[in-house]
Amino acid sequence: GVTKPLNMMIKKLLSIEEKPAYEVLKDKNQNAFSLLSDMLNSFCNEFERNKQELKAYGEQMALRASMIRELRQEFEKKVFDLFTLFDVAKELNSTLNPETISQLIILTCMGQMGVSSTAVFQLEESLNYTLRIRGSRGMHFKPDEDLEIDANSKFIKHLTSRARAMTVQEVDQMFVNDPEYQKILKLKPSLFVAFIDKNETKVLLAVGRKISGEFFTKDDIEFLSVLTNIGGLALENAKLYSMAITDGLTKLYLQRYFVFKAEEEIKRANRYSQPMSILMMDLDNFKKINDTYGHLDGNRVLVLVADTIRKCTRETDIPARYGGEEFAVLMPMTDKNNAAIVAERIRASIQSKEIQLNDVTVKVTVSIGVASLPDDGSAANTILNAADDMLYQAKRSGKNQVSIAGART
């Protein structure tokens, strides 16, 4: 386009130069200078048009380059999000500890979204059908504050029926008078994301505002929805596992899990030449309580005793309901002297408790047997039998006492 007028002008000039001067002067209709001027003007106009076209083309290319950069950044973020979710899924599948799972969900949400706070709630059917807080970061509340949301409340049912993430702005006006909504609103969330299974909200993620002040994008909500789903599945699996290894009444471990852990700990203790102890205990005269007050009140006594045992032991210990009114505690890395101290603490603490049964104040006592590795054997069944023998020696010696294997009587 640029060369066309230039070529025309050159051809005209060459044709003029080929004629003799007198022929040029005689040609009244042809003025070389006027012709040259016209051709130059034509050339300039064509050049300007081409320049504008090139400019428009350059702007179009710059716009396309910008769009390609944005698409590339978006693609790279999606790839990063997918790898993050893949890594999180692997971590979630490697543990059955609900606290660990909850913290992993929270930290992933806060780190990936850049939010100021996050809380995780999980459905607890045994606790009046409520969504109970599992963990939180950045949400300030009092330790004794009620953090259980009625799963049958209008607010939760609305989230369940919508089956998608919802912002506070979407639900604020509808549930301003809902007391269950007001409970969670104290945590100052900005977004709610639910894991729904069989038309029930099993896990609820309450997400605070972004630190940058930006709104949540479609990609953000998609990421949080996937995170809540895989995290919710992990929490539900952990709950099912917990139900399989714990006693429904006392929430202590079941006998078969206790024996499994005892065998496991015995192997570890033998390998590293470390001590380990077992306490076996039985409530004194518990049949009389059942016969006098009934099994429901008897269950209340069992729950009280279980709570006392739990409070008197460490997090690393494994307390279990071994039978009807029999309990046991596995104490890793604990020698006989320290195990005996804990046993006496449990005995004294249970003796000091009072419970009202049918307007009557009742006190219970417990007999405890103590045996340890390596003093009383090197196999799990040997230590268990030794502790059980000491338990019945305590019974024969008058009850409400601690009997220690190998101790002089």
Short mmCIF file of C-alpha atoms in Angstrom, two decimals:
data_model
loop_
_atom_site.label_atom_id
_atom_site.label_comp_id
_atom_site.label_asym_id
_atom_site.label_seq_id
_atom_site.Cartn_x
_atom_site.Cartn_y
_atom_site.Cartn_z
CA GLY A 1 0.00 0.00 0.00
CA VAL A 2 2.80 2.47 0.83
CA THR A 3 4.86 1.71 -2.29
CA LYS A 4 2.00 2.03 -4.83
CA PRO A 5 1.78 5.87 -4.96
CA LEU A 6 5.56 6.13 -4.84
CA ASN A 7 5.94 3.86 -7.88
CA MET A 8 3.30 5.85 -9.79
CA MET A 9 5.13 9.10 -9.04
CA ILE A 10 8.47 7.69 -10.20
CA LYS A 11 6.97 6.43 -13.48
CA LYS A 12 5.46 9.85 -14.23
CA LEU A 13 8.73 11.60 -13.54
CA LEU A 14 10.60 9.22 -15.82
CA SER A 15 8.12 9.75 -18.62
CA ILE A 16 8.55 13.53 -18.34
CA GLU A 17 12.33 13.31 -18.35
CA GLU A 18 12.27 11.23 -21.60
CA LYS A 19 10.56 14.08 -23.61
CA PRO A 20 12.54 17.00 -25.04
CA ALA A 21 12.22 20.25 -23.18
CA TYR A 22 10.41 22.04 -26.03
CA GLU A 23 7.75 19.28 -26.14
CA VAL A 24 7.14 19.66 -22.47
CA LEU A 25 6.77 23.41 -22.74
CA LYS A 26 4.44 23.06 -25.71
CA ASP A 27 2.12 20.73 -23.78
CA LYS A 28 -0.26 23.24 -22.19
CA ASN A 29 -2.33 20.51 -20.38
CA GLN A 30 0.62 19.13 -18.58
CA ASN A 31 2.37 20.91 -15.81
CA ALA A 32 5.19 18.84 -14.35
CA PHE A 33 5.28 20.70 -11.07
CA SER A 34 1.54 20.46 -10.57
CA LEU A 35 1.67 16.77 -11.39
CA LEU A 36 4.51 16.20 -8.96
CA SER A 37 2.61 18.05 -6.23
CA ASP A 38 -0.48 15.94 -6.79
CA MET A 39 1.51 12.76 -6.65
CA LEU A 40 3.27 13.82 -3.45
CA ASN A 41 -0.05 14.65 -1.83
CA SER A 42 -1.43 11.29 -2.89
CA PHE A 43 1.62 9.58 -1.47
CA CYS A 44 1.32 11.41 1.87
CA ASN A 45 -2.37 10.62 2.15
CA GLU A 46 -1.78 6.94 1.42
CA PHE A 47 1.12 6.87 3.87
CA GLU A 48 -1.05 8.42 6.61
CA ARG A 49 -3.79 5.86 6.01
CA ASN A 50 -1.27 3.05 6.22
CA LYS A 51 0.22 4.52 9.38
CA GLN A 52 -3.23 4.60 11.02
CA GLU A 53 -3.85 1.02 9.95
CA LEU A 54 -0.49 -0.04 11.39
CA LYS A 55 -1.26 1.79 14.63
CA ALA A 56 -4.68 0.12 14.91
CA TYR A 57 -3.10 -3.23 14.14
CA GLY A 58 -0.42 -2.65 16.79
CA GLU A 59 -3.06 -1.72 19.38
CA GLN A 60 -5.03 -4.83 18.47
CA MET A 61 -1.93 -6.99 18.85
CA ALA A 62 -1.14 -5.36 22.22
CA LEU A 63 -4.71 -6.06 23.39
CA ARG A 64 -4.44 -9.67 22.28
CA ALA A 65 -1.06 -10.01 23.99
CA SER A 66 -2.60 -8.63 27.21
CA MET A 67 -5.48 -11.10 26.93
CA ILE A 68 -3.04 -13.95 26.36
CA ARG A 69 -1.06 -12.90 29.46
CA GLU A 70 -4.26 -12.81 31.53
CA LEU A 71 -5.34 -16.20 30.22
CA ARG A 72 -1.90 -17.59 30.95
CA GLN A 73 -1.99 -16.22 34.51
CA GLU A 74 -5.48 -17.63 34.98
CA PHE A 75 -4.36 -21.00 33.62
CA GLU A 76 -1.27 -21.04 35.85
CA LYS A 77 -3.44 -20.21 38.89
CA LYS A 78 -5.85 -23.01 38.05
CA VAL A 79 -2.96 -25.44 37.70
CA PHE A 80 -1.54 -24.21 41.02
CA ASP A 81 -4.97 -24.59 42.67
CA LEU A 82 -5.30 -28.14 41.32
CA PHE A 83 -1.87 -29.13 42.60
CA THR A 84 -2.71 -27.54 45.96
CA LEU A 85 -5.97 -29.49 46.20
CA PHE A 86 -4.14 -32.66 45.17
CA ASP A 87 -1.53 -32.17 47.91
CA VAL A 88 -4.23 -31.33 50.47
CA ALA A 89 -6.21 -34.43 49.50
CA LYS A 90 -3.12 -36.59 50.07
CA GLU A 91 -2.56 -35.02 53.48
CA LEU A 92 -6.23 -35.44 54.44
CA ASN A 93 -6.14 -39.11 53.46
CA SER A 94 -3.04 -39.70 55.60
CA THR A 95 -4.76 -39.01 58.94
CA LEU A 96 -7.93 -39.88 60.83
CA ASN A 97 -7.45 -37.19 63.47
CA PRO A 98 -10.36 -34.68 63.17
CA GLU A 99 -8.34 -31.86 64.75
CA THR A 100 -5.51 -32.34 62.26
CA ILE A 101 -7.98 -32.45 59.37
CA SER A 102 -9.76 -29.30 60.56
CA GLN A 103 -6.53 -27.34 60.91
CA LEU A 104 -5.38 -28.44 57.45
CA ILE A 105 -8.65 -27.20 55.93
CA ILE A 106 -8.38 -23.90 57.80
CA LEU A 107 -4.73 -23.24 56.94
CA THR A 108 -5.28 -24.11 53.27
CA CYS A 109 -8.27 -21.78 53.08
CA MET A 110 -6.46 -18.88 54.75
CA GLY A 111 -3.25 -19.34 52.79
CA GLN A 112 -4.86 -19.82 49.38
CA MET A 113 -7.61 -17.20 49.69
CA GLY A 114 -5.73 -14.64 51.79
CA VAL A 115 -8.60 -14.37 54.30
CA SER A 116 -8.41 -13.07 57.85
CA SER A 117 -10.27 -15.93 59.53
CA THR A 118 -11.86 -19.35 59.02
CA ALA A 119 -13.89 -21.80 61.13
CA VAL A 120 -14.97 -25.41 60.52
CA PHE A 121 -18.20 -26.89 61.91
CA GLN A 122 -19.15 -30.59 61.79
CA LEU A 123 -22.50 -32.26 62.33
CA GLU A 124 -22.75 -34.17 65.61
CA GLU A 125 -25.87 -36.32 65.62
CA SER A 126 -25.31 -37.39 69.24
CA LEU A 127 -25.22 -33.78 70.49
CA ASN A 128 -28.84 -32.78 69.88
CA TYR A 129 -28.21 -32.80 66.13
CA THR A 130 -25.95 -29.75 66.05
CA LEU A 131 -23.10 -28.42 63.93
CA ARG A 132 -20.25 -28.19 66.42
CA ILE A 133 -17.14 -26.08 65.84
CA ARG A 134 -14.14 -28.28 65.09
CA GLY A 135 -11.50 -25.59 64.80
CA SER A 136 -10.92 -21.95 63.91
CA ARG A 137 -8.24 -19.34 63.23
CA GLY A 138 -8.60 -15.58 63.49
CA MET A 139 -12.16 -15.74 64.86
CA HIS A 140 -12.23 -14.37 68.38
CA PHE A 141 -14.73 -15.84 70.81
CA LYS A 142 -14.92 -16.73 74.48
CA PRO A 143 -13.82 -20.27 75.40
CA ASP A 144 -17.13 -20.97 77.15
CA GLU A 145 -19.26 -19.49 74.36
CA ASP A 146 -21.90 -21.72 72.79
CA LEU A 147 -20.49 -22.71 69.42
CA GLU A 148 -23.06 -25.29 68.42
CA ILE A 149 -25.50 -24.46 65.63
CA ASP A 150 -28.84 -26.28 65.42
CA ALA A 151 -28.67 -28.33 62.20
CA ASN A 152 -32.46 -28.07 61.90
CA SER A 153 -32.46 -24.27 62.04
CA LYS A 154 -33.93 -22.29 59.14
CA PHE A 155 -30.50 -20.86 58.32
CA ILE A 156 -28.82 -24.28 57.93
CA LYS A 157 -31.79 -25.72 56.04
CA HIS A 158 -31.59 -22.77 53.63
CA LEU A 159 -27.89 -23.40 52.97
CA THR A 160 -28.65 -27.08 52.43
CA SER A 161 -31.47 -26.43 49.99
CA ARG A 162 -29.38 -23.97 47.95
CA ALA A 163 -26.47 -26.43 47.75
CA ARG A 164 -23.92 -23.72 46.93
CA ALA A 165 -21.65 -21.21 48.62
CA MET A 166 -23.49 -18.15 49.92
CA THR A 167 -22.25 -14.75 51.07
CA VAL A 168 -23.39 -13.04 54.26
CA GLN A 169 -25.10 -10.39 52.13
CA GLU A 170 -27.28 -13.08 50.53
CA VAL A 171 -28.60 -14.46 53.81
CA ASP A 172 -28.30 -11.54 56.23
CA GLN A 173 -31.76 -10.04 55.76
CA MET A 174 -33.58 -13.38 55.67
CA PHE A 175 -32.23 -14.60 59.01
CA VAL A 176 -31.63 -11.42 60.97
CA ASN A 177 -33.98 -12.75 63.69
CA ASP A 178 -32.73 -16.33 63.63
CA PRO A 179 -30.86 -16.97 66.94
CA GLU A 180 -28.82 -19.80 65.37
CA TYR A 181 -27.67 -17.47 62.59
CA GLN A 182 -26.78 -14.81 65.15
CA LYS A 183 -24.49 -17.30 66.92
CA ILE A 184 -22.33 -17.83 63.85
CA LEU A 185 -22.58 -14.17 62.87
CA LYS A 186 -20.56 -13.31 66.01
CA LEU A 187 -17.55 -14.85 64.24
CA LYS A 188 -17.88 -12.17 61.50
CA PRO A 189 -17.86 -14.49 58.46
CA SER A 190 -18.18 -13.30 54.87
CA LEU A 191 -18.89 -16.58 53.10
CA PHE A 192 -20.50 -19.92 53.96
CA VAL A 193 -19.55 -23.12 52.13
CA ALA A 194 -21.26 -26.41 53.01
CA PHE A 195 -20.43 -30.05 52.42
CA ILE A 196 -23.80 -31.69 51.83
CA ASP A 197 -24.44 -35.42 51.89
CA LYS A 198 -27.87 -37.10 51.71
CA ASN A 199 -29.59 -33.70 51.91
CA GLU A 200 -27.80 -32.81 55.16
CA THR A 201 -25.10 -30.26 55.85
CA LYS A 202 -22.37 -32.45 57.33
CA VAL A 203 -19.59 -29.84 57.41
CA LEU A 204 -19.80 -26.04 57.26
CA LEU A 205 -16.90 -23.73 56.39
CA ALA A 206 -17.31 -20.15 57.63
CA VAL A 207 -14.80 -17.91 55.81
CA GLY A 208 -13.84 -14.39 56.89
CA ARG A 209 -13.21 -11.43 54.59
CA LYS A 210 -10.20 -11.15 52.31
CA ILE A 211 -7.33 -9.15 53.77
CA SER A 212 -7.01 -7.30 50.45
CA GLY A 213 -10.64 -6.18 50.67
CA GLU A 214 -11.48 -7.83 47.35
CA PHE A 215 -14.62 -9.85 46.73
CA PHE A 216 -14.57 -13.62 46.27
CA THR A 217 -14.31 -14.54 42.59
CA LYS A 218 -16.00 -17.44 40.83
CA ASP A 219 -12.67 -19.31 40.88
CA ASP A 220 -12.29 -18.64 44.63
CA ILE A 221 -15.72 -20.09 45.36
CA GLU A 222 -15.02 -23.09 43.13
CA PHE A 223 -11.74 -23.76 45.00
CA LEU A 224 -13.42 -23.43 48.42
CA SER A 225 -16.27 -25.72 47.34
CA VAL A 226 -13.84 -28.46 46.30
CA LEU A 227 -11.77 -27.95 49.49
CA THR A 228 -14.90 -28.20 51.65
CA ASN A 229 -16.02 -31.37 49.85
CA ILE A 230 -12.72 -33.24 50.20
CA GLY A 231 -12.25 -31.91 53.73
CA GLY A 232 -15.81 -32.82 54.65
CA LEU A 233 -15.34 -36.38 53.39
CA ALA A 234 -12.14 -36.68 55.45
CA LEU A 235 -13.90 -35.43 58.60
CA GLU A 236 -16.81 -37.82 58.08
CA ASN A 237 -14.38 -40.74 57.60
CA ALA A 238 -12.57 -39.73 60.79
CA LYS A 239 -15.89 -39.64 62.65
CA LEU A 240 -16.83 -43.11 61.42
CA TYR A 241 -13.42 -44.42 62.48
CA SER A 242 -13.83 -42.83 65.91
CA MET A 243 -17.26 -44.42 66.28
CA ALA A 244 -15.74 -47.80 65.43
CA ILE A 245 -13.06 -47.63 68.15
CA THR A 246 -14.83 -45.74 70.99
CA ASP A 247 -17.58 -46.64 73.41
CA GLY A 248 -20.79 -44.79 72.62
CA LEU A 249 -21.66 -44.11 76.28
CA THR A 250 -18.36 -43.10 77.88
CA LYS A 251 -16.48 -41.99 74.73
CA LEU A 252 -13.46 -43.99 75.94
CA TYR A 253 -11.76 -46.48 73.63
CA LEU A 254 -13.19 -49.96 73.16
CA GLN A 255 -11.46 -53.09 74.48
CA ARG A 256 -10.36 -54.41 71.08
CA TYR A 257 -8.70 -51.09 70.19
CA PHE A 258 -7.05 -50.99 73.63
CA VAL A 259 -5.58 -54.48 73.17
CA PHE A 260 -4.39 -53.58 69.64
CA LYS A 261 -2.63 -50.45 70.92
CA ALA A 262 -1.18 -52.37 73.89
CA GLU A 263 0.45 -54.89 71.53
CA GLU A 264 1.71 -52.05 69.35
CA GLU A 265 3.15 -50.10 72.30
CA ILE A 266 4.75 -53.23 73.78
CA LYS A 267 6.68 -53.80 70.54
CA ARG A 268 7.83 -50.20 70.46
CA ALA A 269 8.80 -50.22 74.15
CA ASN A 270 10.80 -53.45 73.75
CA ARG A 271 12.55 -52.12 70.65
CA TYR A 272 13.70 -48.92 72.37
CA SER A 273 14.07 -50.36 75.92
CA GLN A 274 11.42 -48.01 77.31
CA PRO A 275 9.00 -48.63 80.18
CA MET A 276 5.24 -48.99 79.74
CA SER A 277 2.46 -49.53 82.24
CA ILE A 278 -1.14 -50.70 82.31
CA LEU A 279 -3.85 -49.89 84.85
CA MET A 280 -6.84 -52.19 85.22
CA MET A 281 -9.76 -50.93 87.33
CA ASP A 282 -13.22 -51.99 88.37
CA LEU A 283 -15.98 -50.06 90.14
CA ASP A 284 -16.76 -51.40 93.60
CA ASN A 285 -20.29 -52.67 94.26
CA PHE A 286 -21.57 -51.30 90.96
CA LYS A 287 -24.22 -54.04 90.64
CA LYS A 288 -25.86 -52.67 93.76
CA ILE A 289 -26.15 -49.22 92.11
CA ASN A 290 -27.79 -50.75 89.03
CA ASP A 291 -30.17 -52.86 91.11
CA THR A 292 -31.11 -49.94 93.38
CA TYR A 293 -31.36 -47.01 90.97
CA GLY A 294 -31.67 -48.63 87.55
CA HIS A 295 -29.44 -48.89 84.52
CA LEU A 296 -30.00 -45.29 83.34
CA ASP A 297 -28.61 -43.91 86.60
CA GLY A 298 -25.92 -46.58 86.47
CA ASN A 299 -24.92 -45.18 83.07
CA ARG A 300 -24.62 -41.71 84.61
CA VAL A 301 -22.14 -43.13 87.12
CA LEU A 302 -20.13 -44.77 84.32
CA VAL A 303 -19.94 -41.47 82.41
CA LEU A 304 -18.79 -39.65 85.57
CA VAL A 305 -16.06 -42.24 86.19
CA ALA A 306 -14.93 -42.12 82.53
CA ASP A 307 -14.67 -38.32 82.63
CA THR A 308 -12.63 -38.54 85.84
CA ILE A 309 -10.23 -41.09 84.32
CA ARG A 310 -9.82 -38.90 81.22
CA LYS A 311 -9.00 -35.84 83.32
CA CYS A 312 -6.44 -37.71 85.41
CA THR A 313 -4.47 -39.06 82.43
CA ARG A 314 -2.31 -37.53 79.71
CA GLU A 315 -3.17 -37.06 76.05
CA THR A 316 -0.61 -39.73 75.18
CA ASP A 317 -2.34 -42.28 77.46
CA ILE A 318 -5.08 -44.54 76.12
CA PRO A 319 -8.07 -44.89 78.48
CA ALA A 320 -10.64 -47.56 77.62
CA ARG A 321 -13.90 -49.05 78.81
CA TYR A 322 -12.71 -52.64 79.09
CA GLY A 323 -16.03 -54.22 80.07
CA GLY A 324 -19.29 -53.32 81.81
CA GLU A 325 -17.87 -51.42 84.78
CA GLU A 326 -14.24 -52.28 84.06
CA PHE A 327 -11.82 -49.65 82.78
CA ALA A 328 -8.17 -49.72 81.69
CA VAL A 329 -5.43 -47.20 80.92
CA LEU A 330 -2.41 -47.82 78.68
CA MET A 331 0.49 -45.56 79.70
CA PRO A 332 3.38 -45.43 77.18
CA MET A 333 6.84 -44.45 78.45
CA THR A 334 5.69 -44.68 82.06
CA ASP A 335 7.44 -46.75 84.74
CA LYS A 336 5.67 -48.50 87.60
CA ASN A 337 6.23 -45.77 90.21
CA ASN A 338 4.71 -43.03 88.04
CA ALA A 339 1.87 -45.34 86.97
CA ALA A 340 1.08 -46.00 90.64
CA ILE A 341 0.93 -42.24 91.30
CA VAL A 342 -1.61 -41.81 88.48
CA ALA A 343 -3.60 -44.81 89.72
CA GLU A 344 -3.85 -43.32 93.20
CA ARG A 345 -4.89 -39.97 91.71
CA ILE A 346 -7.70 -41.65 89.81
CA ARG A 347 -8.82 -43.64 92.87
CA ALA A 348 -8.87 -40.59 95.14
CA SER A 349 -10.58 -38.41 92.56
CA ILE A 350 -13.39 -40.94 91.97
CA GLN A 351 -13.87 -41.41 95.72
CA SER A 352 -14.31 -37.64 96.14
CA LYS A 353 -17.12 -37.42 93.56
CA GLU A 354 -20.77 -37.22 94.54
CA ILE A 355 -23.69 -37.87 92.21
CA GLN A 356 -27.40 -37.36 92.77
CA LEU A 357 -29.49 -40.46 91.99
CA ASN A 358 -33.22 -40.20 92.76
CA ASP A 359 -32.56 -37.34 95.19
CA VAL A 360 -29.99 -39.46 97.00
CA THR A 361 -26.31 -38.49 97.13
CA VAL A 362 -24.25 -41.48 96.02
CA LYS A 363 -20.49 -41.99 96.16
CA VAL A 364 -18.56 -44.65 94.26
CA THR A 365 -15.13 -46.18 94.68
CA VAL A 366 -12.77 -48.10 92.42
CA SER A 367 -10.14 -50.82 92.82
CA ILE A 368 -7.06 -50.59 90.59
CA GLY A 369 -4.29 -52.99 89.58
CA VAL A 370 -0.93 -51.81 88.17
CA ALA A 371 1.61 -53.77 86.09
CA SER A 372 4.55 -52.62 83.97
CA LEU A 373 7.07 -53.49 81.30
CA PRO A 374 9.76 -54.77 81.81
CA ASP A 375 9.18 -55.73 85.46
CA ASP A 376 6.10 -57.92 84.95
CA GLY A 377 6.64 -59.35 81.47
CA SER A 378 7.52 -58.50 77.88
CA ALA A 379 4.26 -59.41 76.07
CA ALA A 380 0.97 -57.52 76.02
CA ASN A 381 -1.16 -60.38 77.37
CA THR A 382 1.34 -61.00 80.17
CA ILE A 383 1.19 -57.37 81.36
CA LEU A 384 -2.62 -57.30 81.01
CA ASN A 385 -2.98 -60.49 83.06
CA ALA A 386 -0.59 -59.16 85.72
CA ALA A 387 -2.58 -55.90 86.02
CA ASP A 388 -5.85 -57.89 86.15
CA ASP A 389 -4.46 -60.11 88.93
CA MET A 390 -3.51 -56.98 90.91
CA LEU A 391 -7.01 -55.58 90.40
CA TYR A 392 -8.59 -58.63 92.02
CA GLN A 393 -5.99 -58.58 94.78
CA ALA A 394 -7.16 -55.03 95.53
CA LYS A 395 -10.75 -56.34 95.60
CA ARG A 396 -9.82 -59.14 98.01
CA SER A 397 -7.89 -56.72 100.23
CA GLY A 398 -10.95 -54.56 100.91
CA LYS A 399 -11.61 -52.61 97.68
CA ASN A 400 -11.10 -48.87 97.06
CA GLN A 401 -7.34 -49.27 96.79
CA VAL A 402 -4.42 -49.61 94.38
CA SER A 403 -2.49 -52.89 94.16
CA ILE A 404 0.90 -52.88 92.39
CA ALA A 405 2.49 -55.95 90.82
CA GLY A 406 5.68 -57.01 92.61
CA ALA A 407 5.02 -54.77 95.61
CA ARG A 408 5.47 -56.22 99.08
CA THR A 409 2.21 -56.72 100.96
#
